[in-house]
XYZ file of C-alpha atoms in Angstrom:
345
model
C -59.566 -78.000 10.129
C -63.227 -77.588 11.401
C -65.747 -80.223 10.381
C -69.454 -79.468 9.374
C -71.889 -81.702 11.524
C -74.772 -83.478 9.718
C -78.327 -83.046 10.811
C -78.340 -86.622 12.548
C -75.245 -85.782 14.544
C -76.637 -82.587 15.757
C -79.816 -84.347 16.822
C -77.687 -86.962 18.747
C -75.614 -84.212 20.365
C -78.680 -82.457 21.605
C -80.184 -85.667 22.938
C -77.019 -86.472 24.782
C -76.887 -83.011 26.223
C -80.508 -83.084 27.348
C -80.159 -86.504 28.989
C -77.102 -85.338 30.859
C -74.756 -87.912 29.327
C -72.409 -85.109 27.991
C -71.202 -82.105 29.871
C -71.663 -78.864 27.943
C -68.411 -77.388 29.390
C -66.809 -79.942 27.030
C -67.978 -78.072 23.980
C -67.248 -74.438 25.300
C -64.724 -72.860 22.829
C -61.268 -72.299 24.323
C -60.486 -68.478 24.801
C -57.512 -67.284 22.704
C -54.630 -66.134 24.821
C -55.087 -62.340 25.543
C -52.410 -59.814 24.435
C -50.789 -58.390 27.425
C -48.860 -55.263 27.170
C -46.130 -54.876 29.848
C -46.097 -51.662 31.770
C -43.213 -50.483 34.022
C -44.498 -48.105 36.677
C -40.985 -47.082 37.238
C -40.505 -45.999 33.724
C -43.978 -44.676 32.576
C -44.171 -43.531 29.016
C -44.713 -39.744 28.873
C -44.456 -39.275 25.104
C -46.477 -40.990 22.388
C -44.861 -42.370 19.294
C -46.148 -39.600 17.395
C -44.594 -36.955 19.686
C -41.125 -38.749 19.360
C -41.502 -38.595 15.582
C -42.405 -34.849 15.567
C -39.339 -34.202 17.830
C -37.049 -36.409 15.215
C -38.300 -34.320 12.479
C -37.470 -31.083 14.262
C -34.138 -32.262 14.987
C -33.368 -33.211 11.581
C -33.622 -29.492 10.819
C -31.352 -28.862 13.805
C -28.819 -31.267 12.370
C -28.707 -29.770 8.959
C -28.551 -26.273 10.320
C -25.619 -27.481 12.657
C -23.674 -29.181 9.905
C -23.626 -25.961 7.978
C -22.642 -23.675 10.812
C -19.881 -25.914 12.422
C -18.504 -26.537 8.946
C -18.156 -22.690 8.663
C -16.760 -22.232 12.067
C -14.315 -25.023 12.162
C -13.253 -24.615 8.446
C -13.599 -28.442 8.277
C -16.111 -31.104 6.868
C -18.722 -31.545 9.373
C -21.660 -33.923 9.186
C -24.435 -34.222 11.830
C -27.525 -36.356 11.650
C -30.269 -37.920 14.022
C -29.461 -41.368 15.089
C -32.239 -41.996 17.398
C -34.940 -40.227 19.644
C -36.000 -42.255 22.701
C -37.644 -41.652 26.064
C -35.535 -43.084 29.124
C -34.872 -42.143 32.619
C -32.576 -39.466 33.678
C -30.426 -41.981 35.618
C -30.101 -44.192 32.496
C -28.869 -41.173 30.363
C -26.279 -40.152 33.103
C -24.924 -43.812 33.163
C -24.752 -44.022 29.433
C -22.257 -41.128 28.975
C -18.385 -41.135 29.714
C -16.684 -39.468 32.650
C -15.312 -36.979 31.895
C -17.140 -35.450 29.180
C -18.543 -31.919 28.007
C -21.858 -31.389 29.602
C -23.512 -27.933 28.770
C -26.347 -26.885 31.051
C -28.911 -25.091 28.979
C -31.765 -22.810 30.162
C -34.654 -23.570 28.038
C -36.533 -19.991 28.399
C -39.529 -19.282 28.252
C -40.006 -23.035 29.412
C -39.273 -23.628 33.151
C -36.188 -25.998 33.719
C -32.900 -26.856 32.054
C -31.769 -29.296 29.274
C -28.367 -30.868 28.773
C -26.230 -30.885 25.548
C -23.466 -33.600 25.965
C -20.732 -33.731 23.396
C -18.468 -36.820 23.128
C -14.832 -36.053 24.190
C -13.484 -37.225 20.846
C -15.474 -34.549 19.127
C -14.732 -32.036 21.739
C -11.023 -32.166 21.445
C -11.417 -32.456 17.653
C -13.046 -29.183 17.792
C -10.782 -27.478 20.050
C -7.636 -28.782 17.964
C -9.327 -27.276 14.879
C -10.114 -23.894 16.601
C -6.597 -23.707 17.960
C -5.108 -23.991 14.398
C -4.582 -27.684 14.212
C -5.761 -30.535 11.802
C -8.423 -31.672 14.084
C -6.295 -34.544 15.594
C -7.204 -36.019 18.979
C -4.294 -38.464 19.529
C -3.518 -36.889 23.046
C -5.134 -37.851 26.396
C -8.929 -37.522 26.015
C -9.924 -38.774 29.397
C -9.215 -35.399 31.157
C -11.042 -32.305 32.194
C -11.366 -29.264 30.034
C -8.819 -26.297 30.905
C -10.278 -22.935 31.538
C -9.240 -21.854 27.975
C -10.732 -25.062 26.445
C -13.889 -24.476 28.351
C -14.261 -20.742 26.915
C -13.495 -22.111 23.416
C -16.302 -24.788 23.795
C -18.699 -22.193 25.093
C -18.438 -20.231 21.637
C -19.299 -23.490 19.839
C -22.133 -24.450 22.186
C -23.785 -20.916 21.769
C -23.481 -21.371 18.131
C -25.416 -24.818 18.438
C -28.079 -23.234 20.558
C -29.068 -20.761 17.858
C -29.581 -23.877 15.763
C -31.867 -25.278 18.459
C -34.121 -22.184 18.484
C -34.389 -22.277 14.750
C -35.490 -25.885 14.773
C -38.183 -25.268 17.440
C -39.713 -21.958 15.739
C -42.767 -23.868 14.533
C -43.662 -25.030 18.071
C -42.457 -22.378 20.436
C -40.204 -19.157 20.319
C -37.337 -21.004 22.349
C -34.711 -18.914 23.677
C -32.226 -21.372 24.986
C -29.165 -19.709 27.019
C -25.976 -21.322 27.958
C -25.490 -21.799 31.902
C -22.372 -23.684 32.495
C -20.198 -26.595 31.512
C -19.805 -29.616 33.753
C -17.359 -32.379 32.931
C -18.672 -34.830 35.550
C -22.205 -35.996 34.955
C -22.896 -36.312 38.663
C -22.830 -32.612 38.999
C -25.382 -32.180 36.345
C -28.599 -33.331 38.257
C -31.146 -31.026 36.622
C -34.032 -33.504 37.432
C -34.686 -36.425 39.844
C -32.959 -39.584 38.491
C -36.459 -41.434 38.010
C -37.750 -38.464 35.785
C -38.435 -39.366 32.098
C -36.465 -37.429 29.502
C -36.456 -37.452 25.825
C -33.009 -38.118 24.408
C -31.888 -36.951 20.755
C -28.724 -38.819 19.896
C -26.927 -37.135 17.036
C -24.163 -38.748 15.249
C -21.397 -36.242 14.440
C -18.279 -36.518 12.191
C -15.662 -33.780 12.240
C -13.074 -34.529 9.571
C -11.939 -38.016 10.462
C -13.322 -38.043 13.879
C -16.558 -39.568 14.837
C -18.560 -39.411 18.032
C -21.983 -38.462 19.426
C -23.760 -35.545 20.534
C -26.752 -36.117 23.097
C -29.550 -33.422 23.683
C -31.432 -34.349 26.857
C -34.716 -32.594 27.577
C -36.730 -33.672 30.854
C -40.511 -34.203 30.321
C -40.879 -31.651 32.992
C -39.679 -28.725 30.706
C -41.745 -30.034 27.813
C -45.005 -30.780 29.769
C -46.667 -27.140 28.856
C -46.193 -27.655 25.205
C -46.319 -31.555 24.813
C -49.758 -31.190 23.092
C -47.997 -29.123 20.371
C -45.652 -32.081 19.638
C -47.878 -33.656 17.028
C -47.175 -33.922 13.446
C -50.727 -32.235 12.528
C -49.766 -29.097 14.644
C -46.383 -28.960 13.399
C -47.040 -29.269 9.511
C -50.028 -26.870 10.062
C -47.697 -24.299 11.541
C -45.221 -24.924 8.861
C -47.822 -24.189 6.100
C -48.934 -21.104 8.064
C -45.614 -19.468 8.200
C -44.261 -20.549 4.847
C -45.912 -17.474 3.309
C -43.962 -15.077 5.216
C -40.818 -17.121 6.366
C -38.921 -16.117 2.874
C -40.858 -12.827 2.246
C -37.973 -10.630 3.107
C -35.486 -12.674 0.968
C -37.947 -12.548 -2.166
C -38.283 -8.826 -1.737
C -34.640 -8.343 -1.698
C -34.199 -10.675 -4.612
C -36.702 -8.769 -6.656
C -34.911 -5.446 -6.024
C -32.172 -6.557 -8.428
C -34.454 -7.571 -11.252
C -33.958 -5.376 -14.492
C -37.406 -3.931 -15.769
C -37.938 -1.644 -18.920
C -39.047 1.928 -18.041
C -40.673 3.781 -21.246
C -41.894 6.878 -21.113
C -44.890 7.287 -23.685
C -44.464 10.493 -25.634
C -47.880 9.934 -27.795
C -48.492 8.280 -30.987
C -49.553 8.940 -34.532
C -50.665 6.853 -37.441
C -48.524 7.323 -40.685
C -48.649 5.674 -44.100
C -45.629 3.574 -44.811
C -44.555 5.692 -47.460
C -44.208 8.721 -45.201
C -42.280 6.688 -42.613
C -39.916 5.594 -45.539
C -39.341 9.181 -46.315
C -38.491 10.246 -42.727
C -35.003 12.264 -42.675
C -33.213 13.614 -39.843
C -34.680 16.944 -38.609
C -38.099 16.189 -39.704
C -40.888 17.008 -37.076
C -43.597 14.779 -36.340
C -46.938 16.270 -34.863
C -48.229 13.927 -32.261
C -52.280 14.036 -32.344
C -53.116 12.588 -28.726
C -50.942 14.852 -26.527
C -50.375 18.555 -26.194
C -47.291 20.619 -25.174
C -47.246 20.688 -21.403
C -49.480 17.593 -20.878
C -47.860 14.971 -18.479
C -46.604 11.815 -20.102
C -47.146 8.320 -18.723
C -44.253 6.343 -17.551
C -44.542 2.544 -17.895
C -42.665 0.039 -15.821
C -42.686 -3.384 -17.928
C -46.116 -3.356 -19.472
C -48.001 -1.353 -16.659
C -48.403 2.391 -16.552
C -47.345 3.499 -13.118
C -46.272 7.183 -13.000
C -46.712 10.596 -14.674
C -43.740 12.404 -15.729
C -42.530 15.632 -17.599
C -39.564 15.446 -20.316
C -36.362 17.238 -19.714
C -32.578 17.107 -20.058
C -30.010 16.253 -17.262
C -26.579 17.531 -18.543
C -26.435 16.029 -22.125
C -28.841 13.445 -21.678
C -32.568 13.355 -22.096
C -34.495 12.320 -18.860
C -37.929 12.628 -17.556
C -38.977 13.950 -14.089
C -41.804 11.967 -12.170
C -44.481 14.076 -11.183
C -47.440 11.615 -9.905
C -48.480 8.108 -9.503
C -50.951 6.506 -11.586
C -53.973 5.258 -9.579
C -55.339 2.227 -11.137
C -59.130 1.806 -10.428
C -60.323 -1.728 -9.964
C -63.321 -3.409 -11.588
C -65.116 -3.569 -8.353
C -64.289 0.026 -7.375
C -65.517 1.256 -10.677
C -68.923 -0.643 -10.362
C -69.326 0.962 -6.747
C -68.560 4.519 -8.265
C -71.079 3.730 -11.086
C -73.798 2.807 -8.492
C -73.191 5.746 -6.528
C -73.204 8.213 -9.702
C -76.633 6.581 -10.663
C -78.108 7.259 -7.215
C -76.930 10.925 -7.305
C -78.282 11.484 -10.708
C -81.547 10.204 -9.540
């Protein structure tokens, strides 16, 4: 705890310093230890925390879409969710995956370069067993290469997954990922130099009772042209901008099946209640505000929308639409009034 010096102690200290009996260096405050951040030049950070967070949000959408699409394709309960998003070197990624495995090389049009989608062998053989009509069991040998038929089957699964990747990246770029080839040995999938930084999205995947990982590896060189767009502010602003048109087609389609009352107005007349009570079948009521041959108004809901003429179709009464009611807005009415006044003057 710091002590407060009295005036006499301050005077004695100043006298000792001026006479040279005390060294001023003894009273210099001790510098607090500086916080040092380690930086490895062999593994430079290329992505900020905010950019990695944005990538994580995007691939949470991808995980939900993949859960739905794989469940429908495999006819089994599938669950996919983002386990982690990190930046590592490509060499570290290659060393972390088993051999053999399922490595899909993906062309990331319109971006330049390729990405890699790795599917754990346990998940791969579970999917293959389901698509071949089995129950999704992988009790056989999983440490083997895929046959030609199995590669064709997995290609169909991967193409469906790529459609979900495109959907998840819509807010940032119109990505058109294309399947290039399948490799089972990671050493044959050298898409970038070993020391190049990549962003690795790890997805925990469960198909039936089988669990494993899917890894989506995207090199920094591929994302460099759009790395400035990988920010939460840009992503959320894009979501708000597209939210008004994203579901417009669906809304219009749903509205086409809504039932609405359509009423033809044949005119009106005021009658005393005693005359209404005395009405009988065959009585004729003369309408005061419409003449024979005048078009009738056809209302949809509470709005007058069309002009029509009455008639008969078969044994049923009907109306034929002859025109559309043009509603004049208040602003247009004021503009017409001003022009009319100028003409009159």
